[in-house]
mmCIF file of C-alpha atoms and ligand atoms in Angstrom:
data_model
loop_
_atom_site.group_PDB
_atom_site.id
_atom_site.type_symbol
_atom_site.label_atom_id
_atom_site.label_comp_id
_atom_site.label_asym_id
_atom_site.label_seq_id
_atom_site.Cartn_x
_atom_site.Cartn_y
_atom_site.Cartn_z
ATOM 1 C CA UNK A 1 8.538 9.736 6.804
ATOM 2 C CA UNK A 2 10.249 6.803 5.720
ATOM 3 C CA UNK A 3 14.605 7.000 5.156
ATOM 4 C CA UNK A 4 15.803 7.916 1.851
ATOM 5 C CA UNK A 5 16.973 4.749 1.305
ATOM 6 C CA UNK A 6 14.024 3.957 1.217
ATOM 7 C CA UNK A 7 13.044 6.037 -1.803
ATOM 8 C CA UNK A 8 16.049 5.454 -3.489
ATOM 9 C CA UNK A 9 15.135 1.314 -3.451
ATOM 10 C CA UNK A 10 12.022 2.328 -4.221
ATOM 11 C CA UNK A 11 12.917 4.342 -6.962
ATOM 12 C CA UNK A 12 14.953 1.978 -8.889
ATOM 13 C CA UNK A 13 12.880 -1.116 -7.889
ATOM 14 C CA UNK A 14 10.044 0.615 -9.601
ATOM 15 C CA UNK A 15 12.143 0.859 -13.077
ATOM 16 C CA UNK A 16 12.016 -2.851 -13.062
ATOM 17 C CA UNK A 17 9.601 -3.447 -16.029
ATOM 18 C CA UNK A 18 6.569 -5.921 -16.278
ATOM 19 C CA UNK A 19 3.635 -7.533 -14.021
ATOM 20 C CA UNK A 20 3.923 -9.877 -11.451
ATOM 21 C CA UNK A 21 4.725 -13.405 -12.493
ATOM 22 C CA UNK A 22 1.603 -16.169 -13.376
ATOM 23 C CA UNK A 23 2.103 -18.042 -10.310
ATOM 24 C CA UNK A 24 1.904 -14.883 -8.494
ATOM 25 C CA UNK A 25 -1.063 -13.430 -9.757
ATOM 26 C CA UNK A 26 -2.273 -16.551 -9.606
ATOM 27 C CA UNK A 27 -1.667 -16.483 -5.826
ATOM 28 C CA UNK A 28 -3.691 -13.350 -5.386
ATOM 29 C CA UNK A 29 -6.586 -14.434 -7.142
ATOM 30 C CA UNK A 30 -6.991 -16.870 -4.726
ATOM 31 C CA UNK A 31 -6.348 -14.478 -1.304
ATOM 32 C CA UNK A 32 -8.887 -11.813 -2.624
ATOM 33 C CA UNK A 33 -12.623 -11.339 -2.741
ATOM 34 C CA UNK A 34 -13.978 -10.620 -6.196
ATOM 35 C CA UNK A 35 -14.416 -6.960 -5.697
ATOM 36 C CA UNK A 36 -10.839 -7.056 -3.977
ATOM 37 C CA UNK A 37 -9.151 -8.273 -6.952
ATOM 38 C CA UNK A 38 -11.051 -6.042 -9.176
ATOM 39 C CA UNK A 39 -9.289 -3.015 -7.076
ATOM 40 C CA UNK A 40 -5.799 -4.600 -6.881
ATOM 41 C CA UNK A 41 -6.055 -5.302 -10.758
ATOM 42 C CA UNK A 42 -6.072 -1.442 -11.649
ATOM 43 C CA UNK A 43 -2.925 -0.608 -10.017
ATOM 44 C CA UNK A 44 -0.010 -0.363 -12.021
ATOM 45 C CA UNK A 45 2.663 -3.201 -12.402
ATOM 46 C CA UNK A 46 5.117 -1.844 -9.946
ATOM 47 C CA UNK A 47 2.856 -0.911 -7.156
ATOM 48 C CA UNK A 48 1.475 -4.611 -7.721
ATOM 49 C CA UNK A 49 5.119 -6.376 -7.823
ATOM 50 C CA UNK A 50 5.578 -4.226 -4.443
ATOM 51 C CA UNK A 51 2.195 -5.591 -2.829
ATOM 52 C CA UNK A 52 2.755 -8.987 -3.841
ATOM 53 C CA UNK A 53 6.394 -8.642 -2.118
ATOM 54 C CA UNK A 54 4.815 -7.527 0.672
ATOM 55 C CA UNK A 55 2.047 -10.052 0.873
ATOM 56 C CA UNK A 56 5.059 -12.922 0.286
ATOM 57 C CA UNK A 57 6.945 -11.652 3.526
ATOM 58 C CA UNK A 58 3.902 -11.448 5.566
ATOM 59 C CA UNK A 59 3.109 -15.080 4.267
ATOM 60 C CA UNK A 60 6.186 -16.158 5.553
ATOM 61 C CA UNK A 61 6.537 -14.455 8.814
ATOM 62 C CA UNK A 62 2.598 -16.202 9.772
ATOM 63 C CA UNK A 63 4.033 -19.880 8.210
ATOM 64 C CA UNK A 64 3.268 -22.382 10.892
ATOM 65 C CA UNK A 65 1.526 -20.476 13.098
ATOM 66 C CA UNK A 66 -2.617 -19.972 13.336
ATOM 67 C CA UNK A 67 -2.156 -16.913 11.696
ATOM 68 C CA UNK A 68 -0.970 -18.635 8.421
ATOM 69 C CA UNK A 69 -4.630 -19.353 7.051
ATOM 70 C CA UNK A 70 -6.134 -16.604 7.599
ATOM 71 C CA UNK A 71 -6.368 -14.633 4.560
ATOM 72 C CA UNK A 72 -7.354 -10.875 5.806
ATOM 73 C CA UNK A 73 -3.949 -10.497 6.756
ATOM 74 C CA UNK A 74 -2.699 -11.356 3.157
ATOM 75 C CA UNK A 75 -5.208 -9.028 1.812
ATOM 76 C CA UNK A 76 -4.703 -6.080 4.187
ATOM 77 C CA UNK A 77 -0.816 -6.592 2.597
ATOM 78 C CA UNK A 78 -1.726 -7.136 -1.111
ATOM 79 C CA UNK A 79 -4.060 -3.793 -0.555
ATOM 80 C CA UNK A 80 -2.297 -1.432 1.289
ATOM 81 C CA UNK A 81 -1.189 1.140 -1.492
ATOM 82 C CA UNK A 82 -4.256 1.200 -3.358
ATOM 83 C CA UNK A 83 -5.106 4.771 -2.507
ATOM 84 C CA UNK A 84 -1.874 5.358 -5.223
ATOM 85 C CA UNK A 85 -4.554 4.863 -8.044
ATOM 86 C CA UNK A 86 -5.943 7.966 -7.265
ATOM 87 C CA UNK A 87 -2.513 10.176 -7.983
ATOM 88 C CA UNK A 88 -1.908 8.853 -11.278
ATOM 89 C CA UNK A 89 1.529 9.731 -11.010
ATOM 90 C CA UNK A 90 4.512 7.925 -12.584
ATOM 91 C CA UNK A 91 8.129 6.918 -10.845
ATOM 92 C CA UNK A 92 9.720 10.495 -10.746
ATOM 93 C CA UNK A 93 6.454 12.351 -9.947
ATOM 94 C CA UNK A 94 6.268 9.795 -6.744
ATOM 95 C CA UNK A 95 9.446 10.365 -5.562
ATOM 96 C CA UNK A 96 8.504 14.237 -6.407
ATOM 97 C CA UNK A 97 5.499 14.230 -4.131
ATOM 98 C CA UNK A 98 7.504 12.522 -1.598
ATOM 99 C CA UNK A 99 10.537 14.938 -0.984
ATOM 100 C CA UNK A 100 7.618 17.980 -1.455
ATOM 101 C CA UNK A 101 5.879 16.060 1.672
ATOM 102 C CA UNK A 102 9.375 16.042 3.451
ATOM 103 C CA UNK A 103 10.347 19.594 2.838
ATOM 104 C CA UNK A 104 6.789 20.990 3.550
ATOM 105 C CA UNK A 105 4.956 18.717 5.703
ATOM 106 C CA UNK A 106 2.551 16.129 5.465
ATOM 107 C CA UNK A 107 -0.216 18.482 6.842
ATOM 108 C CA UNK A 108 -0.092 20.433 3.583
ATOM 109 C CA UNK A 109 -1.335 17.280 1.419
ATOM 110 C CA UNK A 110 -4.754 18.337 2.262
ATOM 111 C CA UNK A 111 -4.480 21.302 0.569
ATOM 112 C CA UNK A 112 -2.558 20.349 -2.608
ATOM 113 C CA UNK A 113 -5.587 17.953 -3.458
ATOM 114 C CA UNK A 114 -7.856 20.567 -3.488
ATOM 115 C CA UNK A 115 -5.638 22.345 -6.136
ATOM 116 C CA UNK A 116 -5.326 21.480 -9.750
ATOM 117 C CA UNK A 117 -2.576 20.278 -11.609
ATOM 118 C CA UNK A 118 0.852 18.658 -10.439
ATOM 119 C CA UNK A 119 0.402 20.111 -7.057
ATOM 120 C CA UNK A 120 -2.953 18.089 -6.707
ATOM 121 C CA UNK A 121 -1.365 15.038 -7.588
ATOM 122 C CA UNK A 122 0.697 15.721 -4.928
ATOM 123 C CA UNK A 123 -0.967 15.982 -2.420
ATOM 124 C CA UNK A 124 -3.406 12.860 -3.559
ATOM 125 C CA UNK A 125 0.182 11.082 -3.586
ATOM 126 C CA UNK A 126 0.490 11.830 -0.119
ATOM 127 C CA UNK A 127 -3.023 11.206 1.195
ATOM 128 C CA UNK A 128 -3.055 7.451 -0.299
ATOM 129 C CA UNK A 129 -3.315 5.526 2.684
ATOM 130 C CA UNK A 130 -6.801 7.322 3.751
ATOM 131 C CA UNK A 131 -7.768 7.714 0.021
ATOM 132 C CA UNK A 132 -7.019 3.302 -0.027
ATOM 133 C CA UNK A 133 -9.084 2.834 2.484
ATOM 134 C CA UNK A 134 -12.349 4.557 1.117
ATOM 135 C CA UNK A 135 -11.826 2.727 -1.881
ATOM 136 C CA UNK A 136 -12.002 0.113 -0.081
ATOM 137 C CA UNK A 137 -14.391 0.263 1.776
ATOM 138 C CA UNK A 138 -16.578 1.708 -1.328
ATOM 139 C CA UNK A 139 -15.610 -1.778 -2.952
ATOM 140 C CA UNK A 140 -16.988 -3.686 -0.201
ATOM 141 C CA UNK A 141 -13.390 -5.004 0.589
ATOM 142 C CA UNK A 142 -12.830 -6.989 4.192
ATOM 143 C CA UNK A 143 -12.599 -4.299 6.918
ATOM 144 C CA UNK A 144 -8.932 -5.372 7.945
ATOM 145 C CA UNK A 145 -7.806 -4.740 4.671
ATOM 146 C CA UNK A 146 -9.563 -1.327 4.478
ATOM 147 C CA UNK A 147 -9.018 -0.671 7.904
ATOM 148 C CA UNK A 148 -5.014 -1.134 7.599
ATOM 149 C CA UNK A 149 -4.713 0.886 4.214
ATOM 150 C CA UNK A 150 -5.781 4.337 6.468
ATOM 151 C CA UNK A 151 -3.632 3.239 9.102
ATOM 152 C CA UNK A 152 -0.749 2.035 7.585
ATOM 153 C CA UNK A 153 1.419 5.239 7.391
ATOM 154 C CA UNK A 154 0.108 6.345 11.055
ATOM 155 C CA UNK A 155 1.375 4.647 13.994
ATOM 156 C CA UNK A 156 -0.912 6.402 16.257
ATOM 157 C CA UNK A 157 -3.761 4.504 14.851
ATOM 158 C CA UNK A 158 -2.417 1.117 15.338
ATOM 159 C CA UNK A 159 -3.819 0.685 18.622
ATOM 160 C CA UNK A 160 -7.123 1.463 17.659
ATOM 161 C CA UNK A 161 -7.381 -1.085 14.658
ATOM 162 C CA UNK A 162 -7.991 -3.770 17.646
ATOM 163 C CA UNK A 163 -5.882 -6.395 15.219
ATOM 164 C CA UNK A 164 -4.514 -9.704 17.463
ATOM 165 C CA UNK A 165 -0.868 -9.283 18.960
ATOM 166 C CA UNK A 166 1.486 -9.088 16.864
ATOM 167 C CA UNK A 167 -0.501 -8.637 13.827
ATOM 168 C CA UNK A 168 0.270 -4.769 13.113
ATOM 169 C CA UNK A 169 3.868 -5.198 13.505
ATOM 170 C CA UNK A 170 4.281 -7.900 10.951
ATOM 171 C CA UNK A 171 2.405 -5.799 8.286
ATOM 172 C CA UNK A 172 4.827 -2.866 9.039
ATOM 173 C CA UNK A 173 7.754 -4.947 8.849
ATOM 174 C CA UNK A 174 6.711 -6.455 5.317
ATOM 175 C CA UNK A 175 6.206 -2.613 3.749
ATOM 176 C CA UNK A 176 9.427 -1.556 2.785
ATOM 177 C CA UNK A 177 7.637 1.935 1.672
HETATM 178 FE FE1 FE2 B 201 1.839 3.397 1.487
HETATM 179 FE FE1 FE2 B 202 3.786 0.007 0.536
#
């Protein structure tokens, strides 16, 4: 569970209107596969102003090294929140879900998808990184880039993902949420 300073940036940087700027989206057309962009298209504007910011500071930590051509690692970033498609939920409903997470506990997300309403989109809220990642993969999207959207909220999988050194701890760094 991430601070609440956290939310609260994340809160107001989502009442910042609008889409990401031309030569941004311009940018991400040319990191992603087809069926990538197709994905990262539907999200709204401020989920895709936060992926491109994300994507911008892993760009810059991999400048100059062998890392910095490798495009996976700028998809993994521009793709990480996908699985928020599937909550359709708006700024206050987010930060909603989120404290309902923190009060009850993240093992109760399960369940609140299963129900109907608010409480469902809840608990899809909560379960994005693992709903992300079968969109991904359903979309035929790189396997880092799916692989890192279920794995991005869980340290305990970072191990596992088999990424080179260092790798993991840039894209954590980058998410600010
Ligand atoms: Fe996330
Ligand atoms: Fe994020």
């Amino acid at each position: 569970m991430k601070r609440a300073s956290h939310l609260v940036r994340r809160f107001f940087g989502a009442l910042r209107p609008g889409p990401p700027r031309a030569n941004d989206a311009a940018w991400v057309e040319s990191v992603l596969t087809p069926g990538e962009l197709e994905i990262w298209s539907r999200m709204v504007n401020h989920d895709r102003r936060h992926s491109v910011a994300v994507a911008r500071r892993v760009q810059h930590s991999f400048a100059n090294t062998p890392t910095a051509d490798d495009s996976r690692w700028l998809a993994a970033a521009l793709l990480h929140d996908v699985g928020k498609l599937d909550a359709g939920l708006g700024v206050i409903g987010r930060a909603s879900a989120t404290l309902a997470g923190a009060a009850a506990g993240h093992d109760m997300a399960e369940a609140w998808s299963a129900k109907r309403g608010v409480t469902r989109r809840f608990g899809l809220y909560l379960r994005h990184a693992e709903l992300g990642e079968t969109r991904l993969r359903l979309a035929g999207a790189r396997e880092e880039a799916a692989a890192w959207a279920g794995a991005h909220h869980a340290e305990f999988k970072w191990d596992a993902l088999g990424f080179p050194e260092g790798v993991v701890a840039v894209l954590d760094a980058a998410d600010d949420d």
